[in-house]
């Protein structure tokens, strides 16, 4: 059961980190189809990154004070909803707004997933191994993001870089239960 929980926590982390890099490849297509400038493109990227990074410590505090499992689930559900809206919008302003909310959801996922690993693995060696796997998944996600973004954008369009998060969330909610 611990391995299934670790897979779920790693998939959530994977999705958050991949989203940092997957959108970058879609920016030229986004600029053309949404008729937007480079400064708007910067806000589409930075809206996510700033809200994510800026709220990590606060979300970590919330995770320590409240139920980490509920916070993780809230983050996952919010990330799915905001990803869906990001893929459906047709204006750079709305995309930027939903990217900010997506970053807030990401900030809930990361510290709560790490707290759940800490709580779920009592033995020091097992906990260290689980955290190592979790961290490695983050590195893999950062590397896969640009490649996935290129494949999705060229074959399905820029909206697919957001809809892929919805698919991750469906998989998480249907197939994996957080113990």
C-alpha positions as a printed NumPy array, in Angstrom:
array([[  0.   ,   0.   ,   0.   ],
       [  2.898,   2.352,   0.717],
       [  4.189,   1.951,  -2.833],
       [  0.786,   2.898,  -4.289],
       [  0.68 ,   5.987,  -2.084],
       [  4.227,   6.904,  -3.125],
       [  3.255,   6.54 ,  -6.79 ],
       [  0.303,   8.893,  -6.288],
       [  2.426,  11.471,  -4.467],
       [  5.144,  11.248,  -7.123],
       [  2.606,  11.631,  -9.953],
       [  1.237,  14.762,  -8.319],
       [  4.755,  16.174,  -7.967],
       [  5.599,  15.105, -11.529],
       [  2.59 ,  16.981, -12.874],
       [  3.461,  20.177, -10.976],
       [  7.109,  20.228, -12.057],
       [  6.385,  19.214, -15.647],
       [  3.966,  22.121, -15.898],
       [  6.805,  24.523, -15.151],
       [  8.53 ,  23.571, -18.421],
       [  5.865,  22.093, -20.723],
       [  4.22 ,  25.438, -21.477],
       [  7.448,  27.093, -22.648],
       [  7.494,  25.139, -25.891],
       [  3.898,  26.104, -26.666],
       [  4.551,  29.86 , -26.308],
       [  5.145,  30.662, -30.014],
       [  1.912,  28.898, -30.963],
       [  0.105,  30.571, -28.067],
       [  1.325,  34.   , -29.213],
       [  0.04 ,  33.425, -32.727],
       [ -3.319,  31.909, -31.849],
       [ -4.141,  34.238, -28.942],
       [ -2.723,  37.291, -30.754],
       [ -0.61 ,  38.286, -27.805],
       [  2.706,  39.976, -27.113],
       [  5.883,  38.708, -25.503],
       [  5.019,  40.569, -22.291],
       [  1.75 ,  38.601, -22.007],
       [  3.624,  35.397, -22.692],
       [  5.952,  36.263, -19.817],
       [  2.958,  36.676, -17.509],
       [  1.478,  33.366, -18.65 ],
       [  4.692,  31.657, -17.558],
       [  5.474,  33.869, -14.566],
       [  1.922,  33.84 , -13.198],
       [  2.297,  30.13 , -12.516],
       [  5.88 ,  30.274, -11.312],
       [  5.437,  33.27 ,  -9.007],
       [  2.273,  32.017,  -7.325],
       [  3.751,  28.521,  -6.993],
       [  7.089,  29.619,  -5.549],
       [  5.625,  32.459,  -3.499],
       [  3.151,  30.231,  -1.678],
       [  5.259,  27.114,  -1.073],
       [  6.225,  28.102,   2.478],
       [  2.682,  29.123,   3.414],
       [  1.299,  25.902,   1.961],
       [  3.923,  23.969,   3.919],
       [  2.729,  25.655,   7.09 ],
       [ -0.884,  24.79 ,   6.227],
       [  0.166,  21.211,   5.574],
       [  1.769,  21.057,   9.025],
       [ -1.272,  22.6  ,  10.737],
       [ -4.037,  20.734,   8.922],
       [ -4.565,  17.346,   7.331],
       [ -1.906,  16.914,   4.627],
       [ -4.014,  14.308,   2.829],
       [ -6.924,  16.742,   2.433],
       [ -4.579,  19.53 ,   1.342],
       [ -2.991,  17.224,  -1.263],
       [ -6.413,  16.224,  -2.583],
       [ -7.533,  19.876,  -2.678],
       [ -4.382,  20.767,  -4.602],
       [ -4.849,  17.919,  -7.073],
       [ -8.522,  18.768,  -7.704],
       [ -7.771,  22.493,  -8.021],
       [ -4.895,  21.78 , -10.387],
       [ -7.171,  19.699, -12.608],
       [ -9.878,  22.353, -12.715],
       [ -7.477,  25.206, -13.419],
       [ -5.686,  23.141, -16.083],
       [ -9.01 ,  22.496, -17.785],
       [ -9.826,  26.212, -17.755],
       [ -6.329,  27.065, -19.042],
       [ -6.941,  24.776, -22.006],
       [-10.382,  26.224, -22.723],
       [ -9.704,  29.97 , -22.586],
       [ -9.334,  32.143, -25.626],
       [ -7.728,  35.25 , -24.162],
       [ -4.252,  35.824, -22.748],
       [ -5.72 ,  37.652, -19.751],
       [ -7.872,  34.705, -18.706],
       [ -5.025,  32.284, -19.354],
       [ -2.769,  34.333, -17.072],
       [ -5.413,  34.419, -14.328],
       [ -5.93 ,  30.661, -14.476],
       [ -2.16 ,  30.089, -14.535],
       [ -1.911,  32.038, -11.264],
       [ -4.587,  29.796,  -9.731],
       [ -2.828,  26.752, -11.176],
       [  0.342,  27.871,  -9.386],
       [ -1.588,  28.195,  -6.118],
       [ -2.847,  24.626,  -6.528],
       [  0.705,  23.468,  -7.281],
       [  1.9  ,  25.126,  -4.079],
       [ -0.61 ,  23.017,  -2.138],
       [  0.526,  19.777,  -3.778],
       [  4.275,  19.903,  -3.232],
       [  4.64 ,  20.401,   0.548],
       [  1.658,  18.209,   1.361],
       [  3.077,  15.379,  -0.767],
       [  6.389,  15.619,   1.049],
       [  4.612,  15.686,   4.425],
       [  2.635,  12.583,   3.453],
       [  5.867,  10.799,   2.558],
       [  7.307,  11.795,   5.918],
       [  4.231,  10.483,   7.744],
       [  3.846,   7.33 ,   5.648],
       [  7.384,   6.018,   5.98 ],
       [  8.325,   5.538,   9.631],
       [ 11.657,   3.827,   9.182],
       [ 14.513,   6.24 ,   8.387],
       [ 15.973,   4.269,   5.458],
       [ 12.587,   3.74 ,   3.812],
       [ 11.744,   7.434,   4.258],
       [ 15.071,   8.503,   2.751],
       [ 14.549,   6.189,  -0.213],
       [ 10.982,   7.498,  -0.747],
       [ 12.146,  11.128,  -0.636],
       [ 14.94 ,  10.279,  -3.082],
       [ 12.463,   8.734,  -5.497],
       [ 10.126,  11.728,  -5.105],
       [ 12.98 ,  14.178,  -5.811],
       [ 14.207,  12.157,  -8.809],
       [ 10.705,  12.238, -10.269],
       [ 10.844,  16.039, -10.081],
       [ 14.063,  16.07 , -12.088],
       [ 12.625,  13.693, -14.66 ],
       [  9.496,  15.854, -14.951],
       [ 11.554,  18.996, -15.595],
       [ 13.416,  17.192, -18.371],
       [ 10.326,  15.613, -19.94 ],
       [  8.314,  18.841, -19.948],
       [  9.875,  20.474, -23.02 ],
       [  9.794,  17.235, -25.006],
       [  6.171,  16.56 , -24.066],
       [  5.309,  20.179, -24.844],
       [  6.832,  19.911, -28.309],
       [  5.053,  16.657, -29.102],
       [  1.691,  17.823, -27.769],
       [  1.83 ,  21.273, -29.347],
       [  2.907,  20.032, -32.771],
       [  0.397,  17.189, -32.891],
       [ -2.607,  18.465, -30.926],
       [ -2.11 ,  22.208, -30.416],
       [ -1.173,  24.398, -27.444],
       [ -4.274,  23.506, -25.429],
       [ -3.004,  19.929, -25.072],
       [ -0.196,  21.063, -22.741],
       [ -2.918,  21.93 , -20.229],
       [ -5.286,  19.056, -20.947],
       [ -2.516,  16.535, -20.195],
       [ -2.778,  17.64 , -16.543],
       [ -6.462,  16.777, -16.556],
       [ -5.567,  13.277, -17.778],
       [ -3.002,  12.898, -14.973],
       [ -5.642,  13.936, -12.464],
       [ -8.214,  11.534, -13.853],
       [ -5.697,   8.73 , -13.532],
       [ -4.883,   9.753,  -9.968],
       [ -8.504,  10.008,  -8.886],
       [ -9.72 ,   6.833, -10.605],
       [ -6.837,   4.413, -10.064],
       [ -4.996,   5.509,  -6.952],
       [ -6.327,   6.182,  -3.514],
       [ -4.189,   8.129,  -1.081],
       [ -3.92 ,   5.85 ,   1.965]])
